[in-house]
PDB file of C-alpha atoms in Angstrom:
ATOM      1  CA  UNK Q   1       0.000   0.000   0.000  1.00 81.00           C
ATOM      2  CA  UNK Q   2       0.694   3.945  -0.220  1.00 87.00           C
ATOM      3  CA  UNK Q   3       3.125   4.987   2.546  1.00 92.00           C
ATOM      4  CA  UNK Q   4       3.642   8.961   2.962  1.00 96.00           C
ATOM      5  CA  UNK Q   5       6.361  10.332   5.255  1.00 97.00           C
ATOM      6  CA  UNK Q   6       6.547  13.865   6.105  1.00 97.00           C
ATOM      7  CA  UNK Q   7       9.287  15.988   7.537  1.00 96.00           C
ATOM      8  CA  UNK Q   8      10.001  18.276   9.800  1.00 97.00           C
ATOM      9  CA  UNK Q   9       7.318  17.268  12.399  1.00 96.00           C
ATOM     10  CA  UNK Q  10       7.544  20.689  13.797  1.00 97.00           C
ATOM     11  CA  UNK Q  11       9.021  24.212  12.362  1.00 97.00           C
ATOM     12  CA  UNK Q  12       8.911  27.378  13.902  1.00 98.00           C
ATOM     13  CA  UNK Q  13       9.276  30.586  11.712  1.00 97.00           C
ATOM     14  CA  UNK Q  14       9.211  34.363  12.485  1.00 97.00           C
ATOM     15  CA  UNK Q  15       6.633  35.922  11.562  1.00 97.00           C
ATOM     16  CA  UNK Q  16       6.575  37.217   7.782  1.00 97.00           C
ATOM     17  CA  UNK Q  17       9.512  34.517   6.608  1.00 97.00           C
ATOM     18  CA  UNK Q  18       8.548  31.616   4.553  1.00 97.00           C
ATOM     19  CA  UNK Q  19       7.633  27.867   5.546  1.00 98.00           C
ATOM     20  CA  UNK Q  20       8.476  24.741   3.505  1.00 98.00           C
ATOM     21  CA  UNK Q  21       7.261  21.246   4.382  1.00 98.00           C
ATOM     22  CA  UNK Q  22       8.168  18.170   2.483  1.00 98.00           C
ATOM     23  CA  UNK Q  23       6.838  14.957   1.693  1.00 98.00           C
ATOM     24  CA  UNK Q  24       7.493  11.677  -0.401  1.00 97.00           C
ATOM     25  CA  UNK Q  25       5.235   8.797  -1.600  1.00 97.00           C
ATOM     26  CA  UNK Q  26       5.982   5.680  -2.344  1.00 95.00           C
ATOM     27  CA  UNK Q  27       3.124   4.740  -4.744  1.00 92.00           C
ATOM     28  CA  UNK Q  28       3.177   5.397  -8.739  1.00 91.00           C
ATOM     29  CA  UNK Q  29      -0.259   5.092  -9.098  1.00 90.00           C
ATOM     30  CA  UNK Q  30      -1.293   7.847  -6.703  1.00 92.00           C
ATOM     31  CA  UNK Q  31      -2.572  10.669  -8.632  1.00 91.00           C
ATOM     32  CA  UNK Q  32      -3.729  13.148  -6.522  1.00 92.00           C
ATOM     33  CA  UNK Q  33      -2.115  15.639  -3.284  1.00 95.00           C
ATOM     34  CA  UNK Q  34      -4.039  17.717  -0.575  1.00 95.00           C
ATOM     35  CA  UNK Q  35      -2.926  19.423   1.780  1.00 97.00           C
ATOM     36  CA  UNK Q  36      -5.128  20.150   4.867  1.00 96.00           C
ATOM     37  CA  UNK Q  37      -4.754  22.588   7.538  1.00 97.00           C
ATOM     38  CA  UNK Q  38      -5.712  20.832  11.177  1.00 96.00           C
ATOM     39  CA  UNK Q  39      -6.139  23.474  14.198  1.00 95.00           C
ATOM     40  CA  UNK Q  40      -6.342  22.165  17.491  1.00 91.00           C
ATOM     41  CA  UNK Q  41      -9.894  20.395  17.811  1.00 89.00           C
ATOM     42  CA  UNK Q  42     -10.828  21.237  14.806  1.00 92.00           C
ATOM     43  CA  UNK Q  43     -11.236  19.398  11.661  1.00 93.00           C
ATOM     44  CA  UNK Q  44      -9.078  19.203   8.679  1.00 93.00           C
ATOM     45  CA  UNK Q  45      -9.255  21.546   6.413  1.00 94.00           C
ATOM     46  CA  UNK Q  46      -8.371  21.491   2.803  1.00 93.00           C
ATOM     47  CA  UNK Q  47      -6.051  24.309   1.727  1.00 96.00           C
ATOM     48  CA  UNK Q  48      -4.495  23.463  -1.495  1.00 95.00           C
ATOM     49  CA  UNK Q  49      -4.193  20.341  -3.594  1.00 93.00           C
ATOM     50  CA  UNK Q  50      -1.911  19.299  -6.735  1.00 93.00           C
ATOM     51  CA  UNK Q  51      -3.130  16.753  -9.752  1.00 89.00           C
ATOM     52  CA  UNK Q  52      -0.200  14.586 -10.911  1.00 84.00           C
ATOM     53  CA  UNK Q  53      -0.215  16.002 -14.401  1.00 83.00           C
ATOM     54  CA  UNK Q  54       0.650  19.254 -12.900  1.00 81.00           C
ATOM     55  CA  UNK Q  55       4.258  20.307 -11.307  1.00 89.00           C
ATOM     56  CA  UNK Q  56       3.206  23.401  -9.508  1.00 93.00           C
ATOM     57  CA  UNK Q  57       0.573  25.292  -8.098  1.00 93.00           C
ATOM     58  CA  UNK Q  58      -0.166  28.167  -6.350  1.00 95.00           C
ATOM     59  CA  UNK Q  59      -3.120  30.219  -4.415  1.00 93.00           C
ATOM     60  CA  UNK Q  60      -2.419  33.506  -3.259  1.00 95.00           C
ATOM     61  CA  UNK Q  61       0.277  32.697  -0.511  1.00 97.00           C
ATOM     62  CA  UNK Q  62       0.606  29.088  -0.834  1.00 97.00           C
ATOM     63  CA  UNK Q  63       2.135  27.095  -3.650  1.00 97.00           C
ATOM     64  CA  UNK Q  64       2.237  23.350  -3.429  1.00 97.00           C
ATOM     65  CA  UNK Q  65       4.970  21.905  -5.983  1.00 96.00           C
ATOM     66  CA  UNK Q  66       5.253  17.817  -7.582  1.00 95.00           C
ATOM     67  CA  UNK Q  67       8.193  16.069  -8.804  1.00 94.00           C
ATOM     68  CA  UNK Q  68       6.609  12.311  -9.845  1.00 92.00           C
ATOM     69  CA  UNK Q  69       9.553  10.909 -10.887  1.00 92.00           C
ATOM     70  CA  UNK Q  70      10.895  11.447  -7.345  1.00 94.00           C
ATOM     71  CA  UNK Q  71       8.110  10.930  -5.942  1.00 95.00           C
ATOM     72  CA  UNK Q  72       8.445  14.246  -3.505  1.00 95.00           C
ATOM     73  CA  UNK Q  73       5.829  16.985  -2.966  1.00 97.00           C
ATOM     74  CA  UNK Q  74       6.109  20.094  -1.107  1.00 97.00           C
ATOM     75  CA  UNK Q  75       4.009  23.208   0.514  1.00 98.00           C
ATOM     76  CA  UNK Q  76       5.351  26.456   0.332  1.00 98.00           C
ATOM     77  CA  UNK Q  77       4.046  29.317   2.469  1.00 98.00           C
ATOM     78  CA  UNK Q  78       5.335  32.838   1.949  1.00 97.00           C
ATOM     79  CA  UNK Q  79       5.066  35.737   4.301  1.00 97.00           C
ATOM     80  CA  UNK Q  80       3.311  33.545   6.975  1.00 98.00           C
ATOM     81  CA  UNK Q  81       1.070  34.919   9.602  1.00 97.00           C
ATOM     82  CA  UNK Q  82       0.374  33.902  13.688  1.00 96.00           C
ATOM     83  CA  UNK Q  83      -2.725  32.577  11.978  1.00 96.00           C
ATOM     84  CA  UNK Q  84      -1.013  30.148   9.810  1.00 97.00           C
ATOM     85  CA  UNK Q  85       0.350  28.287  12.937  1.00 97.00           C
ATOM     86  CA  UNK Q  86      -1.388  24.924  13.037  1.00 97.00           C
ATOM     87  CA  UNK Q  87      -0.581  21.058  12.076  1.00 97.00           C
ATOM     88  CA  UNK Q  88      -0.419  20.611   8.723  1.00 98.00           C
ATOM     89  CA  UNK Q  89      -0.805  16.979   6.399  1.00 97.00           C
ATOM     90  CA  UNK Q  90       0.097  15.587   3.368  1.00 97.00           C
ATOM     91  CA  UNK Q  91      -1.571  13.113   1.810  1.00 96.00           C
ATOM     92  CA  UNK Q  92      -1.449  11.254  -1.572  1.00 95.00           C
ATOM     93  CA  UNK Q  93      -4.442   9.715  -3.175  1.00 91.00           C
ATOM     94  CA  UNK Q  94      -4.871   6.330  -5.528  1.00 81.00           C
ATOM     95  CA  UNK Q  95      -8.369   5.657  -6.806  1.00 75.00           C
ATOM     96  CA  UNK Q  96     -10.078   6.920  -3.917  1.00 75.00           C
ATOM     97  CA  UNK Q  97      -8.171   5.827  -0.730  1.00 83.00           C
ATOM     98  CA  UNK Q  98      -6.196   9.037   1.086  1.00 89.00           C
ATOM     99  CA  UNK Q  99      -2.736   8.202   2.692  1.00 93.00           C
ATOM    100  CA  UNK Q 100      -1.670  11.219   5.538  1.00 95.00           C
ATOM    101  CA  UNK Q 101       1.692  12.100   6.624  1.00 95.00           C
ATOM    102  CA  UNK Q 102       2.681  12.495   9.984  1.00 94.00           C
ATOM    103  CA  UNK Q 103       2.022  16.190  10.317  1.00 96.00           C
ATOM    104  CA  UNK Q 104       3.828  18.717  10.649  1.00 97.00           C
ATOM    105  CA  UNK Q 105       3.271  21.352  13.808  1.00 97.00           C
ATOM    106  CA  UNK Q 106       4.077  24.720  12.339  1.00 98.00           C
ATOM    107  CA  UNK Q 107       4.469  27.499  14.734  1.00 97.00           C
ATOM    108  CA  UNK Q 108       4.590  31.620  13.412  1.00 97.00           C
ATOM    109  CA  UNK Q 109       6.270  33.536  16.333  1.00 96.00           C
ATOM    110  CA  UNK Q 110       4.791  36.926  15.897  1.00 94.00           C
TER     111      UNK Q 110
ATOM    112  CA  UNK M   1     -25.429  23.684   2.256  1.00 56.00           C
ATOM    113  CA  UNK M   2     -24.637  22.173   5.530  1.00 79.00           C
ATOM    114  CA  UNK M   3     -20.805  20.448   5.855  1.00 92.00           C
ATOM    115  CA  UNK M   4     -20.518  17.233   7.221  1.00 95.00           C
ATOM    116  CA  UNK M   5     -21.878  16.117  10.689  1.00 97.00           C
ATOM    117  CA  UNK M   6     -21.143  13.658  13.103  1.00 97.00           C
ATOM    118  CA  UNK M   7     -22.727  12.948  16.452  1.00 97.00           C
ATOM    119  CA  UNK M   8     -21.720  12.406  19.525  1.00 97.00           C
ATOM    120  CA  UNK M   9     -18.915  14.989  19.632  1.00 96.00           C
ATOM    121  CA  UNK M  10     -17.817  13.224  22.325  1.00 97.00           C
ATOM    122  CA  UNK M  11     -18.259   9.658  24.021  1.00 98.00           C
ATOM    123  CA  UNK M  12     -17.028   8.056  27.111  1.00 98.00           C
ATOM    124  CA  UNK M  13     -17.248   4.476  27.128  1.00 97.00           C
ATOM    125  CA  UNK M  14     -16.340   1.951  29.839  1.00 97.00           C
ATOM    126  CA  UNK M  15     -14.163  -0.919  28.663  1.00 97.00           C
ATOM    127  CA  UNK M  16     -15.971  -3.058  27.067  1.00 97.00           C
ATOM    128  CA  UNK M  17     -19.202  -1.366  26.349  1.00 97.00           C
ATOM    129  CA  UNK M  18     -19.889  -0.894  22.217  1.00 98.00           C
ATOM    130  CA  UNK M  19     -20.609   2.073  20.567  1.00 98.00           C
ATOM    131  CA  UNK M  20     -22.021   3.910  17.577  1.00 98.00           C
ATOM    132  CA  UNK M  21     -20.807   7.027  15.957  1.00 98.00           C
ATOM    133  CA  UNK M  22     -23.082   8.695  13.310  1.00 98.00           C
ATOM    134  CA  UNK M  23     -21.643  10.459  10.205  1.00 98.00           C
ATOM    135  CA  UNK M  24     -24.757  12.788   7.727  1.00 97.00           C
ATOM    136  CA  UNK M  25     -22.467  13.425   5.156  1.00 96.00           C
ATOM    137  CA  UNK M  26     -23.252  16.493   2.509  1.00 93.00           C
ATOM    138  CA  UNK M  27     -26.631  15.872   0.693  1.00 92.00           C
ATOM    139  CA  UNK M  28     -25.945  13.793  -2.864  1.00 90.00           C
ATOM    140  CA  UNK M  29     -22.070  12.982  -1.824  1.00 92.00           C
ATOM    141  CA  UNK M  30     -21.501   9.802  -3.355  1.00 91.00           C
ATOM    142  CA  UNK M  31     -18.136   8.545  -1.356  1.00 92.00           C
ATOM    143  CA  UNK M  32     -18.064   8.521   2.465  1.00 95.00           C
ATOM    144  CA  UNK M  33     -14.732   7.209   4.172  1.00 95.00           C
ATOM    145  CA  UNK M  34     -14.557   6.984   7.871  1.00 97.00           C
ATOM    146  CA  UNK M  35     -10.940   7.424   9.499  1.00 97.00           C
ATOM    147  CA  UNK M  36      -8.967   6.967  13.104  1.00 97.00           C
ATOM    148  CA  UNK M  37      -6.913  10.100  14.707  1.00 96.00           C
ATOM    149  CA  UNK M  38      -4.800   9.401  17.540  1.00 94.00           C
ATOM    150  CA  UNK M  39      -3.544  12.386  19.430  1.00 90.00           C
ATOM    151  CA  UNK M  40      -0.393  14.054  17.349  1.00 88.00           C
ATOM    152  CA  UNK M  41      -0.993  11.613  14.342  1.00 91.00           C
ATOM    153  CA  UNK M  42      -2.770  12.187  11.027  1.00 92.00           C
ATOM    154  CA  UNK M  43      -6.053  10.655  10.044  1.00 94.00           C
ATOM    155  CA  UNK M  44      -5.859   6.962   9.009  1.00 95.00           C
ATOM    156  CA  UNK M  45      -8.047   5.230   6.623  1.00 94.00           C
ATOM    157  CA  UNK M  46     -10.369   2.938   8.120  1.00 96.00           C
ATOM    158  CA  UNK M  47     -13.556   2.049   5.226  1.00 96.00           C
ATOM    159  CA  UNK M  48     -14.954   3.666   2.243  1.00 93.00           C
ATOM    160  CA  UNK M  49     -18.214   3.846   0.864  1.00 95.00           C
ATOM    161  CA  UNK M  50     -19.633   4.342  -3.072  1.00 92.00           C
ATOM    162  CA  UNK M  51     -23.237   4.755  -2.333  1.00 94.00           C
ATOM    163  CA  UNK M  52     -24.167   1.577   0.245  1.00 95.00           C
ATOM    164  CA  UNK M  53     -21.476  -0.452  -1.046  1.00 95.00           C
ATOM    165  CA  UNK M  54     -18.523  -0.785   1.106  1.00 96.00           C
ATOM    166  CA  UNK M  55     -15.326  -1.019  -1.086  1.00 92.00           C
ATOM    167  CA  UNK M  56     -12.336  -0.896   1.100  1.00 92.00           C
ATOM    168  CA  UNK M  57     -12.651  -1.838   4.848  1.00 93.00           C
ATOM    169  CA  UNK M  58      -8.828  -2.288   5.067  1.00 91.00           C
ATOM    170  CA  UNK M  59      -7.854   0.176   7.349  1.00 93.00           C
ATOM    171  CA  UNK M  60     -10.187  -1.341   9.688  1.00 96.00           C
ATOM    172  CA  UNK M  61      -7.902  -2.577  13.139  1.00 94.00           C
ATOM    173  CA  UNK M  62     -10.084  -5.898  14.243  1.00 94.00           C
ATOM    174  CA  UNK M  63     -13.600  -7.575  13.622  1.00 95.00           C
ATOM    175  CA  UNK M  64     -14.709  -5.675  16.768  1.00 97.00           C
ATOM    176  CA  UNK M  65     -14.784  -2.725  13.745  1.00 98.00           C
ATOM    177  CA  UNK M  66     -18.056  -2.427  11.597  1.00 97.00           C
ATOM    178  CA  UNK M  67     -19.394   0.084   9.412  1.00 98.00           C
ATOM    179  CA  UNK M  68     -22.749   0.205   7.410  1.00 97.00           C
ATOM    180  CA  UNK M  69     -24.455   2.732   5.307  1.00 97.00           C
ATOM    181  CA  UNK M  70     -27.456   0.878   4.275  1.00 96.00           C
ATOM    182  CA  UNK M  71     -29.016   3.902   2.431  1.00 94.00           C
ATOM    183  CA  UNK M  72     -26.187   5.282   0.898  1.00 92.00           C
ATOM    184  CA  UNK M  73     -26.134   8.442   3.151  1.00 94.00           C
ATOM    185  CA  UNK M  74     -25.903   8.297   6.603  1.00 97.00           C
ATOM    186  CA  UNK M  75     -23.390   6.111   7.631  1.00 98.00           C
ATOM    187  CA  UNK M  76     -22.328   4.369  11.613  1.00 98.00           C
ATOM    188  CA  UNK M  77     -19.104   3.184  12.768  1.00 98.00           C
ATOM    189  CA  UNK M  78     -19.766   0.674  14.928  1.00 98.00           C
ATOM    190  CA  UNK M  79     -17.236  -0.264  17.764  1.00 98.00           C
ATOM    191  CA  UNK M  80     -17.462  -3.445  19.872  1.00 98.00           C
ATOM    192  CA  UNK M  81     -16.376  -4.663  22.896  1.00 97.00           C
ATOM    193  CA  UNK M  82     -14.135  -1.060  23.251  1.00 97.00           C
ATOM    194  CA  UNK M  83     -10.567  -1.224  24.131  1.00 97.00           C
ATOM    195  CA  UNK M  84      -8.281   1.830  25.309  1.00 96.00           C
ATOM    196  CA  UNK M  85      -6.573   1.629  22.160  1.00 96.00           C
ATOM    197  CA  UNK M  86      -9.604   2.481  20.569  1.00 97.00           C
ATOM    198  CA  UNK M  87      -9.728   5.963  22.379  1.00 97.00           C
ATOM    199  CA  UNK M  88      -8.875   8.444  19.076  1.00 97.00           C
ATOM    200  CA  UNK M  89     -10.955  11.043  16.796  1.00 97.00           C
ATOM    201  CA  UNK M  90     -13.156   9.417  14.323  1.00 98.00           C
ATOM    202  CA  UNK M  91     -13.384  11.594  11.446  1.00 97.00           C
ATOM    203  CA  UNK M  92     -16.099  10.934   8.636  1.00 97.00           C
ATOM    204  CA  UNK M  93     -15.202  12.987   5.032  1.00 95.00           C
ATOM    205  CA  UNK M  94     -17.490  12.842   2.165  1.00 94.00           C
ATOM    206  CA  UNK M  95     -17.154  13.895  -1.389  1.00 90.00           C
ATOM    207  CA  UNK M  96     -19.151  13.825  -4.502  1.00 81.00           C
ATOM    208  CA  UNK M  97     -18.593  11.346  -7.445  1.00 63.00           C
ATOM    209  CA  UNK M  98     -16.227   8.926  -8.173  1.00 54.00           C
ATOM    210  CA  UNK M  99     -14.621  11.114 -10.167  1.00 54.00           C
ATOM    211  CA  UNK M 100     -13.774  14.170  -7.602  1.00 61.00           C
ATOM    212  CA  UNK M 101     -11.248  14.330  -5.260  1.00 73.00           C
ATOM    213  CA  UNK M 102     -12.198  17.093  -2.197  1.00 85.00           C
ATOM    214  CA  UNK M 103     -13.233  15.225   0.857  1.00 90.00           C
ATOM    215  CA  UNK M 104     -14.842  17.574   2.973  1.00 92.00           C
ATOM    216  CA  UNK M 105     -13.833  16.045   6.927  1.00 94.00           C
ATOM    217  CA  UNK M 106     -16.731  16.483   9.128  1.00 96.00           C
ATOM    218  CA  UNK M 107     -15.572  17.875  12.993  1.00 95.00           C
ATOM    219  CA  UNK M 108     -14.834  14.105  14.088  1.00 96.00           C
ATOM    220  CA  UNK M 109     -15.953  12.148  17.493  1.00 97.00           C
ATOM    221  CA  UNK M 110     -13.596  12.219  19.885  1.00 97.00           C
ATOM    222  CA  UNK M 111     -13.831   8.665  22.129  1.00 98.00           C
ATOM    223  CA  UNK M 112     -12.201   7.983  25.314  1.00 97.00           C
ATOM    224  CA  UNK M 113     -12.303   4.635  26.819  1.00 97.00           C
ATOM    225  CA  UNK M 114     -11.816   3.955  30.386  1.00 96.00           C
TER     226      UNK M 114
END
């Protein structure tokens, strides 16, 4: 089955510098690459997502870029905010079944 | 519309004692997949339905696990015989064909067992 490991588990950024967290998959036929935002009992939240025919995107402040033959996908987050601070997941997607990372605990220090 | 629901929010169970945990996904969603959160991990699949049919019960841990959505909308997680490993955030997500990708998470029931 899909495996998904995501590092770091926690990063802590000043306010206003950027934020990059990186994952891997380990299964070709996964085709599809949300991200979701988790705040503390709260429910995940999707933020930005990435087709496999596509090597980058990018919404406003977040860009989420996907290098299939390596098999490695990252979210970018520029200028971040205290209210970006939250647990964040990767997750990679087959025919329907979702495979999360670890998450990682990002913390904005205003 | 209205998002995803799941009731209770919260449950204490005794050792032992089963439960049920209720998931209305969004009206016409086609795909509802139940997963497990323990504390400081990320969701993990459990089951997946397409309509009534379950497709993929996989994820689940043990045959104390069931799931049923004999309608093809509202769906239970049913949990025998609870354990105090099975204390963790059961998150339902829905989405809409087979052919879309957003799962929209509803806000989860969080079980303790004693």
């Amino acid at each position: 089955g899909e495996n998904v490991e995501q590092h770091p588990s926690t990063l802590s950024v000043q306010e206003g510098d950027s934020a990059v967290i990186k994952c891997t998959y380990s299964d070709s036929a996964s085709n599809y690459f949300p991200w979701y935002k988790q705040e503390l009992g709260k429910r995940p939240q999707l933020i930005i997502d990435i087709r496999s025919n596509v090597g980058e995107k990018k919404d406003q402040r977040i860009a989420v870029t996907l290098n299939k033959t390596a098999k490695h996908f990252s979210l970018h987050i520029t200028e971040t905010q205290p209210e970006d601070s939250a647990v964040y997941f990767c997750a990679a997607k087959g025919y329907q079944k979702v495979t999360f990372g670890i998450g990682t605990k990002l913390q904005v220090i205003p | 519309g209205a998002g995803v629901s799941q009731s209770p929010r919260y449950k204490v169970a005794k050792r032992g004692q089963d439960v049920a945990l209720r998931c209305d996904p969004i009206s016409g969603h086609v795909s509802l997949f139940w997963y497990q959160q323990a504390l400081g991990q990320g969701p993990e699949f459990l089951t997946y339905f397409q309509n009534e049919a379950q497709l993929d019960k996989s994820g689940l841990p043990s045959d104390r696990f069931f799931a049923e959505r004999p309608e093809g909308s509202v769906s239970t997680l049913k949990i025998q015989r609870t354990q105090q490993e099975d204390s963790a955030v059961y998150l339902c997500a829905s989405s809409g064909t087979s052919g879309v990708n957003e799962q929209f998470f509803g806000p989860g029931t969080r079980l303790t067992v004693l």
